[in-house]
């Protein structure tokens, strides 16, 4: 069965179709020499963080869902994860710093007003208790006290956007106050380790845009409604690996990782030569300007309050294409399909495509509705993420993994000029783990079925292998295909 979403991002075509994001990602890749897809993840995280409070996407079947993304990048130490994350989140963090400074000033002003308010309240309470006057004086004091109580200074609301290296439970506390936030970490161990994932069910609800209620001992309950949260974490393979095996079954079983777009790019280390590096920044600066525009609009919406989010819809043709894509994904859940063992991931994949499409549409300013072209770009992005998810969470069977290792050995033999060898010759030289339990023969069968090698019987009736099956067999070699 063909892979349900076969697209692959072509950087040149991406730049032509979505120039604001595409060119910024390409330029970041050239300037930092970090993996291209790691740069793409950084760009998408910034888009989601900036725009999530301003718009929702209306699915082709009518449901309205957030455009917030959950992203996880797996990359080796030294892959320049931090540099990429800082560059794309630059404007958002700069605004955050300004907001925090302003919040500090407002908080100091609030505390001063609160002191004055409490002092006056205390005076009136004393007057009320000691009042010996008539009803008129008592009524006057009560009215003034009522007015004072109604005019109690309001504590300034925090408007912080980005939270770095904070536990998800602490993030929930912050969202209870702000209603919108971004959980970001370029060293994501703090998010995926220890007790942090106690908050997983709540994070799942936030991804869906559902209400979250958290009971707390000795503290008022948290009731988070209509909040928006972007999650972007980058971590090293050894830290993420436990979440892909049996130890991580509980978290995956909750459907948490199924909501993520997974970026597991090929390393660029060893190939980051200065001759390939660029030093121009104009496209990243254009990206910054657009992010600032969106942030300014989002801040104005918070100031005005109760502003309804924009509803981003699909063009009729794009909606039809989305349904075709959703059907291909559904079929791939069947026995023997690519998503047979990843139905959790498949169930969220179509919605993730819609979210990415809506973000691209909003960021690029592509007219009134999501076009087929935008949908296809989003599908290509999600197809690569889907491929990475399957590689990490649904590894191929043991015989296929062994066949890959055996094929590497066969390639080295070809490089040494060998073509015809006895099966026993290969068996003696195969990886140690394959020499027992029949693993070598099962791996060999995989290579034979795939046509990587072919089997024949020589003149002495020995089982032999042809390492170059596409070449014609010479005279004297008896063809005995298995």
GROMACS .gro file of C-alpha atoms in nm:
model
  482
    1UNK     CA    1   0.000   0.000   0.000
    2UNK     CA    2   0.129   0.343  -0.085
    3UNK     CA    3   0.206   0.585   0.193
    4UNK     CA    4  -0.111   0.788   0.252
    5UNK     CA    5   0.062   1.126   0.234
    6UNK     CA    6   0.359   1.096   0.004
    7UNK     CA    7   0.460   1.462  -0.011
    8UNK     CA    8   0.803   1.587   0.085
    9UNK     CA    9   0.898   1.948   0.139
   10UNK     CA   10   1.087   2.096  -0.153
   11UNK     CA   11   1.258   2.410  -0.011
   12UNK     CA   12   1.258   2.592  -0.347
   13UNK     CA   13   0.889   2.521  -0.412
   14UNK     CA   14   0.808   2.607  -0.050
   15UNK     CA   15   0.978   2.947  -0.089
   16UNK     CA   16   0.781   3.015  -0.406
   17UNK     CA   17   0.447   2.911  -0.255
   18UNK     CA   18   0.488   3.057   0.097
   19UNK     CA   19   0.765   3.317   0.061
   20UNK     CA   20   0.743   3.479   0.406
   21UNK     CA   21   0.791   3.156   0.599
   22UNK     CA   22   0.969   2.958   0.326
   23UNK     CA   23   1.245   3.213   0.268
   24UNK     CA   24   1.293   3.269   0.643
   25UNK     CA   25   1.334   2.896   0.702
   26UNK     CA   26   1.575   2.864   0.408
   27UNK     CA   27   1.780   3.160   0.531
   28UNK     CA   28   1.795   3.027   0.888
   29UNK     CA   29   1.911   2.692   0.750
   30UNK     CA   30   2.186   2.863   0.547
   31UNK     CA   31   2.297   3.097   0.825
   32UNK     CA   32   2.299   2.853   1.115
   33UNK     CA   33   2.371   2.541   0.905
   34UNK     CA   34   2.122   2.362   1.129
   35UNK     CA   35   1.894   2.089   0.988
   36UNK     CA   36   1.633   2.238   0.754
   37UNK     CA   37   1.341   2.073   0.928
   38UNK     CA   38   1.459   2.200   1.267
   39UNK     CA   39   1.441   2.552   1.122
   40UNK     CA   40   1.094   2.477   0.984
   41UNK     CA   41   0.984   2.369   1.331
   42UNK     CA   42   1.116   2.696   1.475
   43UNK     CA   43   0.917   2.896   1.221
   44UNK     CA   44   0.594   2.705   1.283
   45UNK     CA   45   0.631   2.746   1.660
   46UNK     CA   46   0.658   3.124   1.620
   47UNK     CA   47   0.352   3.133   1.389
   48UNK     CA   48   0.143   2.929   1.630
   49UNK     CA   49   0.253   3.133   1.932
   50UNK     CA   50   0.179   3.468   1.768
   51UNK     CA   51  -0.153   3.389   1.598
   52UNK     CA   52  -0.322   3.133   1.824
   53UNK     CA   53  -0.525   3.391   2.018
   54UNK     CA   54  -0.656   3.560   1.703
   55UNK     CA   55  -0.804   3.279   1.494
   56UNK     CA   56  -0.952   2.930   1.486
   57UNK     CA   57  -0.987   2.699   1.189
   58UNK     CA   58  -1.324   2.564   1.079
   59UNK     CA   59  -1.280   2.202   0.974
   60UNK     CA   60  -1.446   2.094   0.647
   61UNK     CA   61  -1.703   1.901   0.854
   62UNK     CA   62  -1.795   2.215   1.053
   63UNK     CA   63  -1.613   2.183   1.386
   64UNK     CA   64  -1.416   2.486   1.501
   65UNK     CA   65  -1.074   2.400   1.650
   66UNK     CA   66  -0.767   2.595   1.769
   67UNK     CA   67  -0.476   2.663   1.536
   68UNK     CA   68  -0.228   2.602   1.821
   69UNK     CA   69   0.040   2.342   1.747
   70UNK     CA   70   0.229   2.097   1.964
   71UNK     CA   71   0.578   2.037   1.824
   72UNK     CA   72   0.866   1.817   1.932
   73UNK     CA   73   1.211   1.817   1.774
   74UNK     CA   74   1.466   1.542   1.837
   75UNK     CA   75   1.822   1.642   1.760
   76UNK     CA   76   2.170   1.568   1.889
   77UNK     CA   77   2.360   1.795   2.123
   78UNK     CA   78   2.539   2.061   1.919
   79UNK     CA   79   2.271   2.064   1.646
   80UNK     CA   80   2.208   2.436   1.720
   81UNK     CA   81   1.859   2.383   1.855
   82UNK     CA   82   1.885   2.681   2.092
   83UNK     CA   83   2.014   2.918   1.822
   84UNK     CA   84   1.726   2.830   1.588
   85UNK     CA   85   1.462   2.856   1.859
   86UNK     CA   86   1.594   3.193   1.981
   87UNK     CA   87   1.602   3.341   1.630
   88UNK     CA   88   1.247   3.253   1.534
   89UNK     CA   89   1.103   3.346   1.875
   90UNK     CA   90   1.304   3.671   1.883
   91UNK     CA   91   1.015   3.916   1.841
   92UNK     CA   92   0.781   3.723   2.067
   93UNK     CA   93   1.036   3.714   2.348
   94UNK     CA   94   1.120   4.083   2.299
   95UNK     CA   95   0.752   4.170   2.341
   96UNK     CA   96   0.739   3.940   2.641
   97UNK     CA   97   1.027   4.128   2.806
   98UNK     CA   98   0.846   4.459   2.751
   99UNK     CA   99   0.521   4.316   2.884
  100UNK     CA  100   0.696   4.182   3.193
  101UNK     CA  101   0.860   4.519   3.261
  102UNK     CA  102   0.525   4.694   3.217
  103UNK     CA  103   0.358   4.436   3.440
  104UNK     CA  104   0.618   4.504   3.710
  105UNK     CA  105   0.541   4.878   3.701
  106UNK     CA  106   0.165   4.816   3.704
  107UNK     CA  107   0.204   4.576   3.994
  108UNK     CA  108   0.397   4.835   4.197
  109UNK     CA  109   0.125   5.094   4.125
  110UNK     CA  110  -0.143   4.841   4.224
  111UNK     CA  111   0.027   4.768   4.556
  112UNK     CA  112   0.046   5.139   4.638
  113UNK     CA  113  -0.322   5.190   4.553
  114UNK     CA  114  -0.408   4.880   4.754
  115UNK     CA  115  -0.231   5.019   5.060
  116UNK     CA  116  -0.427   5.344   5.031
  117UNK     CA  117  -0.751   5.152   4.975
  118UNK     CA  118  -0.698   4.927   5.278
  119UNK     CA  119  -0.610   5.228   5.494
  120UNK     CA  120  -0.930   5.409   5.397
  121UNK     CA  121  -1.134   5.090   5.442
  122UNK     CA  122  -0.995   5.048   5.793
  123UNK     CA  123  -1.083   5.410   5.878
  124UNK     CA  124  -1.442   5.370   5.761
  125UNK     CA  125  -1.480   5.040   5.945
  126UNK     CA  126  -1.368   5.209   6.269
  127UNK     CA  127  -1.609   5.499   6.209
  128UNK     CA  128  -1.889   5.252   6.148
  129UNK     CA  129  -1.819   5.070   6.474
  130UNK     CA  130  -1.782   5.386   6.685
  131UNK     CA  131  -2.062   5.583   6.526
  132UNK     CA  132  -2.289   5.727   6.787
  133UNK     CA  133  -2.465   5.965   6.557
  134UNK     CA  134  -2.804   5.940   6.404
  135UNK     CA  135  -2.925   5.734   6.116
  136UNK     CA  136  -2.810   5.996   5.869
  137UNK     CA  137  -2.444   5.974   5.978
  138UNK     CA  138  -2.455   5.593   5.984
  139UNK     CA  139  -2.608   5.582   5.637
  140UNK     CA  140  -2.341   5.819   5.504
  141UNK     CA  141  -2.058   5.599   5.638
  142UNK     CA  142  -2.219   5.285   5.495
  143UNK     CA  143  -2.263   5.439   5.153
  144UNK     CA  144  -1.901   5.555   5.145
  145UNK     CA  145  -1.785   5.210   5.252
  146UNK     CA  146  -1.997   5.042   4.985
  147UNK     CA  147  -1.851   5.273   4.722
  148UNK     CA  148  -1.503   5.196   4.846
  149UNK     CA  149  -1.558   4.821   4.836
  150UNK     CA  150  -1.692   4.848   4.482
  151UNK     CA  151  -1.383   5.045   4.382
  152UNK     CA  152  -1.127   4.796   4.513
  153UNK     CA  153  -0.816   4.822   4.290
  154UNK     CA  154  -0.793   4.538   4.039
  155UNK     CA  155  -0.472   4.340   4.033
  156UNK     CA  156  -0.308   4.383   3.689
  157UNK     CA  157  -0.339   4.073   3.476
  158UNK     CA  158  -0.017   3.917   3.366
  159UNK     CA  159   0.014   3.899   2.988
  160UNK     CA  160   0.328   3.689   2.952
  161UNK     CA  161   0.334   3.484   2.630
  162UNK     CA  162   0.636   3.254   2.650
  163UNK     CA  163   0.731   3.020   2.932
  164UNK     CA  164   1.068   2.850   2.909
  165UNK     CA  165   1.171   2.542   3.105
  166UNK     CA  166   0.858   2.549   3.320
  167UNK     CA  167   0.674   2.238   3.428
  168UNK     CA  168   0.337   2.180   3.261
  169UNK     CA  169   0.157   2.213   3.597
  170UNK     CA  170   0.312   2.556   3.648
  171UNK     CA  171   0.209   2.635   3.291
  172UNK     CA  172  -0.153   2.556   3.382
  173UNK     CA  173  -0.133   2.804   3.670
  174UNK     CA  174  -0.008   3.070   3.428
  175UNK     CA  175  -0.278   2.992   3.171
  176UNK     CA  176  -0.542   3.031   3.438
  177UNK     CA  177  -0.434   3.396   3.456
  178UNK     CA  178  -0.342   3.476   3.097
  179UNK     CA  179  -0.558   3.244   2.882
  180UNK     CA  180  -0.286   3.214   2.618
  181UNK     CA  181   0.073   3.097   2.630
  182UNK     CA  182   0.362   2.914   2.469
  183UNK     CA  183   0.557   2.641   2.641
  184UNK     CA  184   0.903   2.647   2.484
  185UNK     CA  185   1.223   2.463   2.562
  186UNK     CA  186   1.528   2.397   2.349
  187UNK     CA  187   1.644   2.152   2.617
  188UNK     CA  188   1.313   1.982   2.685
  189UNK     CA  189   1.411   1.733   2.955
  190UNK     CA  190   1.231   1.931   3.224
  191UNK     CA  191   0.905   1.895   3.033
  192UNK     CA  192   0.919   1.522   2.962
  193UNK     CA  193   1.084   1.400   3.284
  194UNK     CA  194   0.967   1.337   3.638
  195UNK     CA  195   0.624   1.451   3.753
  196UNK     CA  196   0.579   1.701   3.471
  197UNK     CA  197   0.358   1.463   3.278
  198UNK     CA  198   0.106   1.451   3.558
  199UNK     CA  199  -0.049   1.734   3.357
  200UNK     CA  200  -0.074   1.531   3.034
  201UNK     CA  201  -0.456   1.493   3.036
  202UNK     CA  202  -0.491   1.869   3.085
  203UNK     CA  203  -0.246   1.943   2.805
  204UNK     CA  204  -0.449   1.711   2.582
  205UNK     CA  205  -0.765   1.906   2.665
  206UNK     CA  206  -0.595   2.238   2.594
  207UNK     CA  207  -0.482   2.113   2.252
  208UNK     CA  208  -0.846   2.040   2.172
  209UNK     CA  209  -0.963   2.377   2.308
  210UNK     CA  210  -1.162   2.212   2.589
  211UNK     CA  211  -1.218   2.345   2.939
  212UNK     CA  212  -0.966   2.236   3.205
  213UNK     CA  213  -1.052   2.204   3.574
  214UNK     CA  214  -0.776   2.125   3.824
  215UNK     CA  215  -0.847   2.069   4.193
  216UNK     CA  216  -0.568   2.186   4.423
  217UNK     CA  217  -0.520   2.105   4.792
  218UNK     CA  218  -0.539   2.420   5.003
  219UNK     CA  219  -0.579   2.644   4.697
  220UNK     CA  220  -0.869   2.754   4.477
  221UNK     CA  221  -0.940   2.520   4.186
  222UNK     CA  222  -0.816   2.615   3.841
  223UNK     CA  223  -1.092   2.659   3.583
  224UNK     CA  224  -0.928   2.730   3.249
  225UNK     CA  225  -1.174   2.801   2.970
  226UNK     CA  226  -1.115   2.877   2.602
  227UNK     CA  227  -0.737   2.900   2.650
  228UNK     CA  228  -0.478   2.851   2.376
  229UNK     CA  229  -0.140   2.682   2.426
  230UNK     CA  230   0.147   2.624   2.184
  231UNK     CA  231   0.405   2.364   2.288
  232UNK     CA  232   0.750   2.354   2.127
  233UNK     CA  233   1.015   2.133   2.282
  234UNK     CA  234   1.350   2.024   2.146
  235UNK     CA  235   1.548   1.747   2.310
  236UNK     CA  236   1.817   1.491   2.254
  237UNK     CA  237   1.741   1.139   2.127
  238UNK     CA  238   1.853   0.965   2.448
  239UNK     CA  239   1.613   1.179   2.652
  240UNK     CA  240   1.320   1.118   2.419
  241UNK     CA  241   1.383   0.746   2.364
  242UNK     CA  242   1.213   0.623   2.685
  243UNK     CA  243   0.890   0.779   2.558
  244UNK     CA  244   0.895   0.560   2.247
  245UNK     CA  245   0.933   0.225   2.426
  246UNK     CA  246   0.735   0.039   2.693
  247UNK     CA  247   0.822   0.292   2.964
  248UNK     CA  248   0.636   0.558   2.768
  249UNK     CA  249   0.324   0.351   2.693
  250UNK     CA  250   0.116   0.534   2.955
  251UNK     CA  251   0.180   0.878   2.804
  252UNK     CA  252   0.136   0.758   2.448
  253UNK     CA  253  -0.173   0.564   2.550
  254UNK     CA  254  -0.330   0.891   2.662
  255UNK     CA  255  -0.302   1.017   2.303
  256UNK     CA  256  -0.054   1.287   2.405
  257UNK     CA  257   0.222   1.226   2.151
  258UNK     CA  258  -0.036   1.168   1.877
  259UNK     CA  259  -0.114   1.540   1.894
  260UNK     CA  260   0.246   1.642   1.821
  261UNK     CA  261   0.415   1.717   1.492
  262UNK     CA  262   0.743   1.527   1.523
  263UNK     CA  263   1.066   1.659   1.370
  264UNK     CA  264   1.353   1.411   1.372
  265UNK     CA  265   1.587   1.552   1.104
  266UNK     CA  266   1.910   1.411   0.969
  267UNK     CA  267   2.209   1.571   1.143
  268UNK     CA  268   2.413   1.834   0.961
  269UNK     CA  269   2.714   1.793   1.191
  270UNK     CA  270   3.028   1.727   0.992
  271UNK     CA  271   2.890   1.909   0.688
  272UNK     CA  272   2.861   2.261   0.833
  273UNK     CA  273   3.142   2.408   0.628
  274UNK     CA  274   3.188   2.785   0.618
  275UNK     CA  275   3.175   2.781   0.237
  276UNK     CA  276   2.805   2.692   0.263
  277UNK     CA  277   2.717   2.958   0.521
  278UNK     CA  278   2.524   3.271   0.426
  279UNK     CA  279   2.521   3.598   0.619
  280UNK     CA  280   2.216   3.778   0.483
  281UNK     CA  281   1.914   3.826   0.706
  282UNK     CA  282   1.658   4.016   0.498
  283UNK     CA  283   1.407   3.730   0.482
  284UNK     CA  284   1.426   3.664   0.855
  285UNK     CA  285   1.376   4.037   0.912
  286UNK     CA  286   1.065   4.027   0.691
  287UNK     CA  287   0.947   3.731   0.898
  288UNK     CA  288   1.004   3.940   1.214
  289UNK     CA  289   0.799   4.229   1.075
  290UNK     CA  290   0.502   4.005   1.004
  291UNK     CA  291   0.526   3.849   1.351
  292UNK     CA  292   0.526   4.199   1.503
  293UNK     CA  293   0.211   4.288   1.307
  294UNK     CA  294   0.033   3.981   1.439
  295UNK     CA  295   0.152   4.039   1.796
  296UNK     CA  296   0.034   4.400   1.783
  297UNK     CA  297  -0.310   4.287   1.670
  298UNK     CA  298  -0.321   4.022   1.943
  299UNK     CA  299  -0.226   4.275   2.210
  300UNK     CA  300  -0.494   4.517   2.097
  301UNK     CA  301  -0.747   4.235   2.115
  302UNK     CA  302  -0.645   4.166   2.477
  303UNK     CA  303  -0.676   4.536   2.565
  304UNK     CA  304  -1.024   4.564   2.411
  305UNK     CA  305  -1.131   4.229   2.556
  306UNK     CA  306  -1.402   3.984   2.447
  307UNK     CA  307  -1.293   4.001   2.083
  308UNK     CA  308  -1.409   3.695   1.889
  309UNK     CA  309  -1.144   3.501   1.706
  310UNK     CA  310  -1.141   3.505   1.329
  311UNK     CA  311  -1.276   3.188   1.169
  312UNK     CA  312  -1.048   3.055   0.896
  313UNK     CA  313  -1.234   2.837   0.645
  314UNK     CA  314  -1.140   2.612   0.354
  315UNK     CA  315  -1.222   2.689  -0.005
  316UNK     CA  316  -1.471   2.439  -0.146
  317UNK     CA  317  -1.201   2.269  -0.358
  318UNK     CA  318  -0.961   2.256  -0.062
  319UNK     CA  319  -1.229   2.103   0.160
  320UNK     CA  320  -1.286   1.830  -0.102
  321UNK     CA  321  -0.911   1.758  -0.111
  322UNK     CA  322  -0.899   1.745   0.268
  323UNK     CA  323  -1.171   1.478   0.269
  324UNK     CA  324  -0.971   1.271   0.017
  325UNK     CA  325  -0.664   1.303   0.240
  326UNK     CA  326  -0.864   1.203   0.549
  327UNK     CA  327  -0.992   0.895   0.364
  328UNK     CA  328  -0.640   0.790   0.265
  329UNK     CA  329  -0.531   0.823   0.627
  330UNK     CA  330  -0.831   0.619   0.745
  331UNK     CA  331  -0.763   0.340   0.496
  332UNK     CA  332  -0.400   0.325   0.613
  333UNK     CA  333  -0.521   0.224   0.963
  334UNK     CA  334  -0.638  -0.112   0.823
  335UNK     CA  335  -0.437  -0.429   0.873
  336UNK     CA  336  -0.117  -0.402   0.673
  337UNK     CA  337  -0.145  -0.025   0.636
  338UNK     CA  338   0.115   0.228   0.745
  339UNK     CA  339  -0.096   0.338   1.042
  340UNK     CA  340  -0.204  -0.009   1.155
  341UNK     CA  341  -0.003   0.038   1.476
  342UNK     CA  342  -0.041   0.416   1.493
  343UNK     CA  343  -0.416   0.474   1.487
  344UNK     CA  344  -0.373   0.732   1.766
  345UNK     CA  345  -0.145   0.937   1.544
  346UNK     CA  346  -0.368   0.890   1.239
  347UNK     CA  347  -0.675   1.012   1.428
  348UNK     CA  348  -0.514   1.354   1.484
  349UNK     CA  349  -0.322   1.381   1.157
  350UNK     CA  350  -0.600   1.531   0.946
  351UNK     CA  351  -0.667   1.799   1.206
  352UNK     CA  352  -0.296   1.882   1.231
  353UNK     CA  353  -0.289   1.931   0.853
  354UNK     CA  354  -0.582   2.173   0.884
  355UNK     CA  355  -0.411   2.365   1.167
  356UNK     CA  356  -0.086   2.403   0.973
  357UNK     CA  357  -0.280   2.509   0.663
  358UNK     CA  358  -0.467   2.773   0.863
  359UNK     CA  359  -0.145   2.910   1.012
  360UNK     CA  360   0.023   2.932   0.672
  361UNK     CA  361  -0.287   3.100   0.528
  362UNK     CA  362  -0.306   3.353   0.813
  363UNK     CA  363   0.065   3.432   0.821
  364UNK     CA  364   0.107   3.473   0.447
  365UNK     CA  365  -0.217   3.673   0.406
  366UNK     CA  366  -0.346   3.442   0.132
  367UNK     CA  367  -0.695   3.582   0.079
  368UNK     CA  368  -1.027   3.485   0.233
  369UNK     CA  369  -1.013   3.105   0.242
  370UNK     CA  370  -0.753   2.826   0.256
  371UNK     CA  371  -0.657   2.726  -0.098
  372UNK     CA  372  -0.575   2.381  -0.234
  373UNK     CA  373  -0.214   2.494  -0.275
  374UNK     CA  374  -0.189   2.589   0.094
  375UNK     CA  375  -0.352   2.260   0.197
  376UNK     CA  376  -0.099   2.065  -0.012
  377UNK     CA  377   0.196   2.248   0.147
  378UNK     CA  378   0.056   2.173   0.494
  379UNK     CA  379   0.002   1.808   0.397
  380UNK     CA  380   0.365   1.781   0.281
  381UNK     CA  381   0.491   1.925   0.609
  382UNK     CA  382   0.275   1.687   0.812
  383UNK     CA  383   0.369   1.390   0.592
  384UNK     CA  384   0.734   1.428   0.688
  385UNK     CA  385   0.638   1.468   1.054
  386UNK     CA  386   0.422   1.157   1.022
  387UNK     CA  387   0.714   0.965   0.876
  388UNK     CA  388   0.928   1.067   1.175
  389UNK     CA  389   0.653   0.968   1.418
  390UNK     CA  390   0.634   0.619   1.268
  391UNK     CA  391   1.011   0.579   1.273
  392UNK     CA  392   1.026   0.668   1.642
  393UNK     CA  393   0.708   0.510   1.778
  394UNK     CA  394   0.646   0.223   1.536
  395UNK     CA  395   0.985   0.077   1.449
  396UNK     CA  396   0.992  -0.188   1.175
  397UNK     CA  397   0.991  -0.558   1.272
  398UNK     CA  398   1.315  -0.715   1.392
  399UNK     CA  399   1.375  -0.899   1.064
  400UNK     CA  400   1.350  -0.572   0.869
  401UNK     CA  401   1.594  -0.396   1.103
  402UNK     CA  402   1.830  -0.692   1.074
  403UNK     CA  403   1.795  -0.685   0.695
  404UNK     CA  404   1.905  -0.321   0.691
  405UNK     CA  405   2.220  -0.409   0.889
  406UNK     CA  406   2.286  -0.712   0.671
  407UNK     CA  407   2.247  -0.500   0.358
  408UNK     CA  408   2.520  -0.265   0.489
  409UNK     CA  409   2.756  -0.563   0.516
  410UNK     CA  410   2.662  -0.676   0.165
  411UNK     CA  411   2.732  -0.327   0.029
  412UNK     CA  412   3.082  -0.340   0.176
  413UNK     CA  413   3.137  -0.676   0.009
  414UNK     CA  414   3.027  -0.531  -0.323
  415UNK     CA  415   3.271  -0.243  -0.273
  416UNK     CA  416   3.544  -0.504  -0.225
  417UNK     CA  417   3.460  -0.653  -0.565
  418UNK     CA  418   3.263  -0.956  -0.447
  419UNK     CA  419   2.957  -1.073  -0.634
  420UNK     CA  420   2.911  -1.449  -0.590
  421UNK     CA  421   2.946  -1.584  -0.236
  422UNK     CA  422   2.829  -1.885  -0.043
  423UNK     CA  423   2.548  -1.833   0.206
  424UNK     CA  424   2.767  -1.974   0.483
  425UNK     CA  425   3.031  -1.708   0.404
  426UNK     CA  426   2.780  -1.430   0.472
  427UNK     CA  427   2.642  -1.610   0.779
  428UNK     CA  428   2.985  -1.625   0.942
  429UNK     CA  429   3.036  -1.250   0.893
  430UNK     CA  430   2.691  -1.120   0.985
  431UNK     CA  431   2.640  -0.913   1.305
  432UNK     CA  432   2.677  -1.125   1.620
  433UNK     CA  433   2.315  -1.068   1.725
  434UNK     CA  434   2.193  -1.233   1.403
  435UNK     CA  435   2.385  -1.559   1.446
  436UNK     CA  436   2.135  -1.718   1.684
  437UNK     CA  437   1.762  -1.776   1.690
  438UNK     CA  438   1.730  -1.781   1.312
  439UNK     CA  439   1.757  -1.403   1.283
  440UNK     CA  440   2.012  -1.421   0.999
  441UNK     CA  441   1.786  -1.638   0.784
  442UNK     CA  442   1.479  -1.422   0.843
  443UNK     CA  443   1.677  -1.111   0.750
  444UNK     CA  444   1.812  -1.290   0.441
  445UNK     CA  445   1.459  -1.381   0.335
  446UNK     CA  446   1.365  -1.011   0.351
  447UNK     CA  447   1.653  -0.918   0.119
  448UNK     CA  448   1.565  -1.202  -0.119
  449UNK     CA  449   1.198  -1.097  -0.135
  450UNK     CA  450   1.298  -0.735  -0.201
  451UNK     CA  451   1.533  -0.842  -0.482
  452UNK     CA  452   1.840  -0.693  -0.312
  453UNK     CA  453   2.017  -1.026  -0.367
  454UNK     CA  454   1.925  -1.354  -0.534
  455UNK     CA  455   1.991  -1.712  -0.445
  456UNK     CA  456   2.129  -1.993  -0.665
  457UNK     CA  457   2.288  -2.337  -0.630
  458UNK     CA  458   2.643  -2.380  -0.760
  459UNK     CA  459   2.795  -2.683  -0.935
  460UNK     CA  460   2.878  -2.846  -0.599
  461UNK     CA  461   2.514  -2.808  -0.486
  462UNK     CA  462   2.606  -2.539  -0.231
  463UNK     CA  463   2.364  -2.257  -0.148
  464UNK     CA  464   2.506  -1.935  -0.293
  465UNK     CA  465   2.413  -1.568  -0.323
  466UNK     CA  466   2.440  -1.326  -0.613
  467UNK     CA  467   2.502  -0.977  -0.464
  468UNK     CA  468   2.426  -0.804  -0.797
  469UNK     CA  469   2.093  -0.955  -0.905
  470UNK     CA  470   2.028  -0.695  -1.177
  471UNK     CA  471   2.327  -0.816  -1.377
  472UNK     CA  472   2.288  -1.122  -1.603
  473UNK     CA  473   2.421  -1.450  -1.468
  474UNK     CA  474   2.736  -1.567  -1.649
  475UNK     CA  475   2.772  -1.913  -1.803
  476UNK     CA  476   2.849  -2.183  -1.551
  477UNK     CA  477   2.625  -2.039  -1.281
  478UNK     CA  478   2.309  -2.246  -1.243
  479UNK     CA  479   2.007  -2.026  -1.174
  480UNK     CA  480   1.800  -2.157  -0.884
  481UNK     CA  481   1.578  -1.876  -0.759
  482UNK     CA  482   1.407  -1.922  -0.426
   0.00000   0.00000   0.00000
